[in-house]
Tab-separated table of N, CA and C in Angstrom:
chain	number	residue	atom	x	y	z
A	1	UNK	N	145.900	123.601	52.164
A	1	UNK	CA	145.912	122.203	52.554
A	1	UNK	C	145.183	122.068	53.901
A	2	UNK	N	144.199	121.220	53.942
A	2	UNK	CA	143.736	120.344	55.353
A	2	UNK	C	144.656	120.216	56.413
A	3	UNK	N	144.125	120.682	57.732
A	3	UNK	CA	144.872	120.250	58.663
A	3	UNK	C	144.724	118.851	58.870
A	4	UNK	N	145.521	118.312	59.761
A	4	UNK	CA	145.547	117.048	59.783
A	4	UNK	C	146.455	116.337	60.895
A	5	UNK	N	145.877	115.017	61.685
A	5	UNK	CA	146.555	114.840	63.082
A	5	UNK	C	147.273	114.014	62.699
A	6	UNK	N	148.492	113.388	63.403
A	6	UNK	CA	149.798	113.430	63.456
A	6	UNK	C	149.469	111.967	64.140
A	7	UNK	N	148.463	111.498	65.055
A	7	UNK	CA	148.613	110.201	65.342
A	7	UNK	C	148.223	110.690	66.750
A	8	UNK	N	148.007	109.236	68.075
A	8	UNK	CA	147.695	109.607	69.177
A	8	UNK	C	148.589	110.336	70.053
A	9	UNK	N	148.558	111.524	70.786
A	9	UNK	CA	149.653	112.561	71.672
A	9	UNK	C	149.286	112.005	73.087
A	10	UNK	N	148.276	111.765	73.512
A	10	UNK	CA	147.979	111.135	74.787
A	10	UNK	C	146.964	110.818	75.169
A	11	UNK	N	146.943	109.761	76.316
A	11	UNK	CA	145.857	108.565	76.488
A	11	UNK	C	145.697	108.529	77.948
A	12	UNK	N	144.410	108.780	78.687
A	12	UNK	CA	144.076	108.433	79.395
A	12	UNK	C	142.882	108.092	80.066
A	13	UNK	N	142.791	106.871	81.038
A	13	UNK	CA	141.935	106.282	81.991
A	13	UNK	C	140.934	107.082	82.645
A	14	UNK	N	139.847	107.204	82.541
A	14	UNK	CA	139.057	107.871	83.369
A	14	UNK	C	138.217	106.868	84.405
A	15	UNK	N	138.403	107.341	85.472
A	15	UNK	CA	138.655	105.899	86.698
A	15	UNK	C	137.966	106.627	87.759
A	16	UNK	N	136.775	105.607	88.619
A	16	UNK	CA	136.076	106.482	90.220
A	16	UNK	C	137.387	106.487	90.989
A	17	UNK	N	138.411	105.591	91.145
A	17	UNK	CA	139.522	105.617	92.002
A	17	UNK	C	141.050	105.748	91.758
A	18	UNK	N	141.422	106.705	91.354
A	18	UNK	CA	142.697	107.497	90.799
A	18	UNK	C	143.948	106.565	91.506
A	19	UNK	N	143.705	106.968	92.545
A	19	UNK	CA	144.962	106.259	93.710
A	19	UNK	C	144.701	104.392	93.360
A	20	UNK	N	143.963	104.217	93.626
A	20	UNK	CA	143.976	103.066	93.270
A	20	UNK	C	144.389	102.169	91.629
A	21	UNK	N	143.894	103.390	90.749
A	21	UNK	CA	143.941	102.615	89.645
A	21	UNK	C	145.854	103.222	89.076
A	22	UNK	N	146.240	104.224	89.923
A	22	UNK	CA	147.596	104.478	89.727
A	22	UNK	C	148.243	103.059	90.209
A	23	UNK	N	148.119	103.101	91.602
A	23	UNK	CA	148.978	101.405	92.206
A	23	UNK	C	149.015	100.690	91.370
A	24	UNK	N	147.955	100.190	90.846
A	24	UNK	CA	147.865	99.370	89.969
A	24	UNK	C	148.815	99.406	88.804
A	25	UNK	N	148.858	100.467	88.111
A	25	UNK	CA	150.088	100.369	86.780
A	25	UNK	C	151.341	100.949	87.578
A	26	UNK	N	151.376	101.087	88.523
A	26	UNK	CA	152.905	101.223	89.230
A	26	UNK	C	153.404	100.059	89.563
A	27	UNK	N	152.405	99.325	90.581
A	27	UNK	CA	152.874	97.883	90.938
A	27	UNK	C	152.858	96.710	90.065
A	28	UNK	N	151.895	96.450	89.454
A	28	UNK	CA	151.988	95.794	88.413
A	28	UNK	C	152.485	95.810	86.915
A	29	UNK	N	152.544	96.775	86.959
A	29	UNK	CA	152.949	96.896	85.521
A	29	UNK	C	154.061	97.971	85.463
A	30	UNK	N	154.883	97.911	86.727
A	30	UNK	CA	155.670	98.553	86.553
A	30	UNK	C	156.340	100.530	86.103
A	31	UNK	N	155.054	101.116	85.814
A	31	UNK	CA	154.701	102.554	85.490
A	31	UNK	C	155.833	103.276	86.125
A	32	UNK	N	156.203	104.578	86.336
A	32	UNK	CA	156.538	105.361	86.825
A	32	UNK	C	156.009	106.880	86.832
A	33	UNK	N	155.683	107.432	87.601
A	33	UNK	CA	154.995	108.911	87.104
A	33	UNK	C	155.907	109.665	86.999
A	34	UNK	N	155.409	110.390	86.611
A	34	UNK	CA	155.821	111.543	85.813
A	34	UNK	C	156.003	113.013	86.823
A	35	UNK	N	157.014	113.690	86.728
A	35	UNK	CA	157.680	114.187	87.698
A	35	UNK	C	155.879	115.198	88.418
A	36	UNK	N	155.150	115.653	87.306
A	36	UNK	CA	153.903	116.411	87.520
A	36	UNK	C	152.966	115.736	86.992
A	37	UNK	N	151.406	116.421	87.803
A	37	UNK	CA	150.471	115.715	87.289
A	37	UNK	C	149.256	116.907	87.626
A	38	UNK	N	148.379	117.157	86.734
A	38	UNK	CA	147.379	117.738	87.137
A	38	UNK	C	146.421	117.557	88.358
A	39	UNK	N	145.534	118.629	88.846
A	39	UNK	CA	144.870	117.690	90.099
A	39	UNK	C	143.761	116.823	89.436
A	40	UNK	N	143.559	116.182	89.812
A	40	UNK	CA	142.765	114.719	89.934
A	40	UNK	C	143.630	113.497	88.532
A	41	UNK	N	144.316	113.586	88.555
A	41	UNK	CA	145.421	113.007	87.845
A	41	UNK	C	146.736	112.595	87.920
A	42	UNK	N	147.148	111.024	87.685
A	42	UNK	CA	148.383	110.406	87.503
A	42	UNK	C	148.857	110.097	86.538
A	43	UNK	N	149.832	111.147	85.868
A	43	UNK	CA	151.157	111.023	84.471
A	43	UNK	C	151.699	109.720	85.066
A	44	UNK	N	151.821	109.128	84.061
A	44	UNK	CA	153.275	108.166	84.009
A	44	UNK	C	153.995	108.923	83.142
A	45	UNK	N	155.242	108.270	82.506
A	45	UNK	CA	156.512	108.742	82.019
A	45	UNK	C	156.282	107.602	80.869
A	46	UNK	N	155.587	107.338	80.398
A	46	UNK	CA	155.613	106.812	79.084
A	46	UNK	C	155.785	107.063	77.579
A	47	UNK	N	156.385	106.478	76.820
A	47	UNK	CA	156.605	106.523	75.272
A	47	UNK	C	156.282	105.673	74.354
A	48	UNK	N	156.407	106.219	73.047
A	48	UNK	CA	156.255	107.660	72.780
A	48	UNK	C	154.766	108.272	73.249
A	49	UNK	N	154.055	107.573	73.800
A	49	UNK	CA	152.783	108.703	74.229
A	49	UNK	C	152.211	108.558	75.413
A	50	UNK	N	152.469	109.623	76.385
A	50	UNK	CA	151.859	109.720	77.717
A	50	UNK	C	150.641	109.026	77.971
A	51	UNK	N	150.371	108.464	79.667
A	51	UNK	CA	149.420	108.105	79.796
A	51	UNK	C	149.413	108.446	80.996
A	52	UNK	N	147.771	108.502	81.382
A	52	UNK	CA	147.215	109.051	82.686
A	52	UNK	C	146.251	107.940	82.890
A	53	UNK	N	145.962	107.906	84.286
A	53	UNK	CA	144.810	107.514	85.193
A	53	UNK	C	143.823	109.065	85.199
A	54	UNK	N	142.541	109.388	85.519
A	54	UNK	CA	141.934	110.789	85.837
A	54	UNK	C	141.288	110.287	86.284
A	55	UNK	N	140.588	111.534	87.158
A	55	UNK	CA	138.959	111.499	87.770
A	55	UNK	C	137.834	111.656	86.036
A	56	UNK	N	136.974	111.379	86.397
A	56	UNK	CA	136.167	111.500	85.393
A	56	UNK	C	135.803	112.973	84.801
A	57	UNK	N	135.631	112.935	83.294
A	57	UNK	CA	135.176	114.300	83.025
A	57	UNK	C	133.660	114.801	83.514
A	58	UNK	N	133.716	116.209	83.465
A	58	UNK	CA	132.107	116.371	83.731
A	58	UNK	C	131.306	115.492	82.696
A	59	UNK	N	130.529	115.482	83.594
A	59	UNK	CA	129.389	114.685	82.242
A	59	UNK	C	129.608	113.233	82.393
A	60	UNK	N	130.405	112.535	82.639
A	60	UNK	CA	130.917	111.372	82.144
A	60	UNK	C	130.231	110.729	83.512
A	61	UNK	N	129.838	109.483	83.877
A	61	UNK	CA	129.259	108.449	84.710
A	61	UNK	C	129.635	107.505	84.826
A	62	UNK	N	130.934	106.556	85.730
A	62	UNK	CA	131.036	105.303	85.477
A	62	UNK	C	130.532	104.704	86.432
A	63	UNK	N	129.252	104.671	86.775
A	63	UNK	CA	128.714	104.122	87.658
A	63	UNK	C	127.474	102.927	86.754
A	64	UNK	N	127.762	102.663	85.838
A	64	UNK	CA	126.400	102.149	85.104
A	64	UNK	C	126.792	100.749	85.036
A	65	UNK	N	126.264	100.118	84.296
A	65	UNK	CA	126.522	98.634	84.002
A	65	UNK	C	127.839	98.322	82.840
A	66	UNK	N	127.559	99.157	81.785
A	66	UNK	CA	128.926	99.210	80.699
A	66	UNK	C	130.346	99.377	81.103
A	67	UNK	N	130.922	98.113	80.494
A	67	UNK	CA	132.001	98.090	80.797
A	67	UNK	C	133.013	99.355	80.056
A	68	UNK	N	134.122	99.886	81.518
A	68	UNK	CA	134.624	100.849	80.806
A	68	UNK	C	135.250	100.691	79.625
A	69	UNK	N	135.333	101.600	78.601
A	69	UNK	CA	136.371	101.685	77.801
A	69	UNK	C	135.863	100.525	76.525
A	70	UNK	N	134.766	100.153	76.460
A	70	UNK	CA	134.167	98.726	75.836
A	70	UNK	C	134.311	99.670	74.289
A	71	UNK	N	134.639	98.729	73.426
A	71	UNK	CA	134.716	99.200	72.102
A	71	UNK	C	136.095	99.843	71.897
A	72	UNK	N	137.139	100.306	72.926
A	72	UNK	CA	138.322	100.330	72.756
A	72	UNK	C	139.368	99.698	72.726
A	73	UNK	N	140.337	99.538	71.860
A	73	UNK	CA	141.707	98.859	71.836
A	73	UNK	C	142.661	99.634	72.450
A	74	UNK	N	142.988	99.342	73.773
A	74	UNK	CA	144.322	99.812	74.498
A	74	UNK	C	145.115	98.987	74.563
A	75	UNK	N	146.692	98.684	73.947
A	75	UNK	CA	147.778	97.853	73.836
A	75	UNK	C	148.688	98.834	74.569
A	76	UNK	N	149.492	97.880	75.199
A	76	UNK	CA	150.728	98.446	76.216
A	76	UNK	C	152.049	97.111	75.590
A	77	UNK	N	153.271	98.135	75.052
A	77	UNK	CA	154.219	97.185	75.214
A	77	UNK	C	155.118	97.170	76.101
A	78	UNK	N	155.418	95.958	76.280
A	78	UNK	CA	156.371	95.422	77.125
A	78	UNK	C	157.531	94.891	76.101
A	79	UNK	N	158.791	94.261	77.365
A	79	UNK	CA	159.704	93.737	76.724
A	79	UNK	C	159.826	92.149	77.110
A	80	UNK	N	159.150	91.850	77.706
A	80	UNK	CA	158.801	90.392	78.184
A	80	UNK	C	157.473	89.733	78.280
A	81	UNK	N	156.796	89.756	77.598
A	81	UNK	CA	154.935	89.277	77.359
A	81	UNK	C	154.842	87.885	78.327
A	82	UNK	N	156.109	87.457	78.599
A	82	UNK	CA	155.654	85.947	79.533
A	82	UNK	C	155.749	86.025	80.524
A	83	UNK	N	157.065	87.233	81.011
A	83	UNK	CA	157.404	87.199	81.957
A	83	UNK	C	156.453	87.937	82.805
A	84	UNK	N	155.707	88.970	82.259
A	84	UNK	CA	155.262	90.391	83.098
A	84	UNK	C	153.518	89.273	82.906
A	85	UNK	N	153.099	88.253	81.802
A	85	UNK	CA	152.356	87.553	82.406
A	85	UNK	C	151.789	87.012	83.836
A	86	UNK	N	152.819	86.036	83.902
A	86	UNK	CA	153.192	85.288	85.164
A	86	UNK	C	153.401	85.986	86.123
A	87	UNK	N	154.033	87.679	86.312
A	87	UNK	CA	153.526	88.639	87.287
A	87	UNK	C	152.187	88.827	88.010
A	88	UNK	N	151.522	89.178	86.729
A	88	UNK	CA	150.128	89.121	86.776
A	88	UNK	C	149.229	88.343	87.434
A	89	UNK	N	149.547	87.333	86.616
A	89	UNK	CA	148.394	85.937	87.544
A	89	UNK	C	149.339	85.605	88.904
A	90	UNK	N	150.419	85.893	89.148
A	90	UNK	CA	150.722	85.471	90.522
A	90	UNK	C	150.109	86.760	91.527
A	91	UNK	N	150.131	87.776	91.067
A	91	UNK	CA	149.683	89.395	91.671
A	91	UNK	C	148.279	88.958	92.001
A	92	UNK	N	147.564	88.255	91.340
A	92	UNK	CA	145.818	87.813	91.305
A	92	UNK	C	144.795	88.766	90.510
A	93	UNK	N	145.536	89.454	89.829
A	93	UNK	CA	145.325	90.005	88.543
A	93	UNK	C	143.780	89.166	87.862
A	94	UNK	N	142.671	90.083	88.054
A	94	UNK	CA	141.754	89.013	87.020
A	94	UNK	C	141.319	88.837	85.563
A	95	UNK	N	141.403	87.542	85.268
A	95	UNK	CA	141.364	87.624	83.969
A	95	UNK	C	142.414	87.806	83.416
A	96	UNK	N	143.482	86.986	83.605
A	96	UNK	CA	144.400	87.030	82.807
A	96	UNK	C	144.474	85.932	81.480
A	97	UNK	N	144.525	86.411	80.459
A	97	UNK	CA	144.407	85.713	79.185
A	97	UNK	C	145.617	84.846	78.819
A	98	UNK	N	145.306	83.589	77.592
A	98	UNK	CA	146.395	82.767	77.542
A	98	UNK	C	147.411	83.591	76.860
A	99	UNK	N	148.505	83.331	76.608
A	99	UNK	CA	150.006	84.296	75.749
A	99	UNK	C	149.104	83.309	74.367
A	100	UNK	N	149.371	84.170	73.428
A	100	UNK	CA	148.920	83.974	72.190
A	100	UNK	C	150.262	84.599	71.315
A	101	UNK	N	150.648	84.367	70.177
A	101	UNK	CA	151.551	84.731	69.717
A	101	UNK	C	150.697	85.488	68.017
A	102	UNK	N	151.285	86.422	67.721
A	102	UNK	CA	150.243	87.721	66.907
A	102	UNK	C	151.590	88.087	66.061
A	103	UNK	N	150.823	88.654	64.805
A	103	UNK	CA	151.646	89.399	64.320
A	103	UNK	C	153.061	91.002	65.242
A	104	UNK	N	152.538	90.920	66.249
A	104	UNK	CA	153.184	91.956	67.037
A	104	UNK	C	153.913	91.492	67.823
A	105	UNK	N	154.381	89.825	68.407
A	105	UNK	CA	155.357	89.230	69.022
A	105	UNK	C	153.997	88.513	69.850
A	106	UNK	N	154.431	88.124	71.311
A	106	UNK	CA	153.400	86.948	72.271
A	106	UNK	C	152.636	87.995	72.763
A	107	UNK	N	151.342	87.870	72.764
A	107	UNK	CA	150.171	88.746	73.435
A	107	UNK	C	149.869	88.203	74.391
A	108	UNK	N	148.813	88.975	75.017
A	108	UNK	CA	147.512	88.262	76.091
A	108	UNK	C	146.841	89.872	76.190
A	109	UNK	N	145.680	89.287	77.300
A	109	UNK	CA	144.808	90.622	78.145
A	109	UNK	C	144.604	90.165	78.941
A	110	UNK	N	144.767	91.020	79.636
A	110	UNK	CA	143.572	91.216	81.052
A	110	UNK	C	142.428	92.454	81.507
A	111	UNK	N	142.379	92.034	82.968
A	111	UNK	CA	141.196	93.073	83.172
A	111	UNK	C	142.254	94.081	84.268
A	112	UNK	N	142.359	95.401	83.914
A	112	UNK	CA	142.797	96.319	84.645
A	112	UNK	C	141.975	97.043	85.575
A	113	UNK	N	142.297	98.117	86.158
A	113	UNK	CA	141.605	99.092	87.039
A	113	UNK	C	140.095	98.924	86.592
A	114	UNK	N	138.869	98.711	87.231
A	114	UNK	CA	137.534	98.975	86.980
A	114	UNK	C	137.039	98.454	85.430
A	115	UNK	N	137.487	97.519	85.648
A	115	UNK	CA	136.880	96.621	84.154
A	115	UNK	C	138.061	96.844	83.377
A	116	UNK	N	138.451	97.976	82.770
A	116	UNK	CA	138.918	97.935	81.427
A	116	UNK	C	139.854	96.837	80.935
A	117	UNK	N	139.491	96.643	79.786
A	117	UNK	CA	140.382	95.478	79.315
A	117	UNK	C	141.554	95.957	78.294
A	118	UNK	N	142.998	95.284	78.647
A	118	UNK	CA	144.045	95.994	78.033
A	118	UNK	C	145.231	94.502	77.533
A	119	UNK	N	145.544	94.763	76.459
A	119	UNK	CA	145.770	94.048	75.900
A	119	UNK	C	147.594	94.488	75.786
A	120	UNK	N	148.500	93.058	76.201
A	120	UNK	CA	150.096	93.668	76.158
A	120	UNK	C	150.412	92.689	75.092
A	121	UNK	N	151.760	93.429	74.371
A	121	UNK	CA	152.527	92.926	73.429
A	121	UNK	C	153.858	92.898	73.811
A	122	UNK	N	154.575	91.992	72.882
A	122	UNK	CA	156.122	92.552	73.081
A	122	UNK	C	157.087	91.183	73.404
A	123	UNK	N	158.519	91.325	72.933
A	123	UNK	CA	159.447	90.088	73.906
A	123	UNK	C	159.057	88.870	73.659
C-alpha cells in the first residue's frame, strides 16, 4: 500500500521580522508560545496544528513586490469572530474585512504581519 499524509502537522510564517510578526499574534490575536522554539523561530501552542512565525528559508526572498503567502488559504479559529473583530479594527489592524457569515459560522480577513492575508472563523 501507498504511503500517504494524514493532513496538515504544521504551519508556518516565513517573515523579514520574527519579533515583530510574533507581537503581532500574541497581542492581537491573542497566541501564546510555546514553551521552545528553534533559533530564528516563534512556536505558539496551538491546535490541533502548531504554528510558527520564521526567518526565511535559504533561497526564499521576501523582499519583491508579491504579496506574501498570495495563492494561500490560512484560516485561524476563534471563539468569537465579532468580538476578536472589533479588537482588530480598534488595534488599527489594516484591512479589516466586513463579518460575513459562511458555511463555517461569521468570518472576515485581514492583513497580518507583512501582507499576508488570513482569514478567521468561529462563534
Amino acid at each position: 500500500m501507498p504511503a500517504t499524509v494524514d493532513g496538515p502537522d504544521f504551519i508556518a510564517l516565513q517573515v523579514t521580522d520574527v519579533p515583530a510578526a510574533a507581537a503581532f499574534f500574541e497581542e492581537r490575536l491573542g497566541l501564546r508560545r510555546a514553551p521552545a522554539s528553534p533559533p530564528g523561530a516563534v512556536v505558539f501552542t496551538t491546535s490541533p496544528v502548531p504554528f510558527a512565525v520564521r526567518e526565511p528559508l535559504p533561497g526564499v526572498d521576501l523582499t519583491g513586490d508579491a504579496r506574501p503567502g498570495l495563492g494561500v488559504a490560512l484560516w485561524l479559529r476563534t471563539s468569537d469572530a465579532s468580538a476578536l473583530r472589533e479588537q482588530l479594527v480598534e488595534a488599527g489592524t489594516p484591512d479589516v474585512g466586513p463579518l460575513l457569515d459562511s458555511p463555517f459560522g461569521p468570518t472576515f480577513s485581514f492583513m497580518g504581519p507583512e501582507g499576508y492575508r488570513l482569514t478567521v472563523h468561529g462563534g
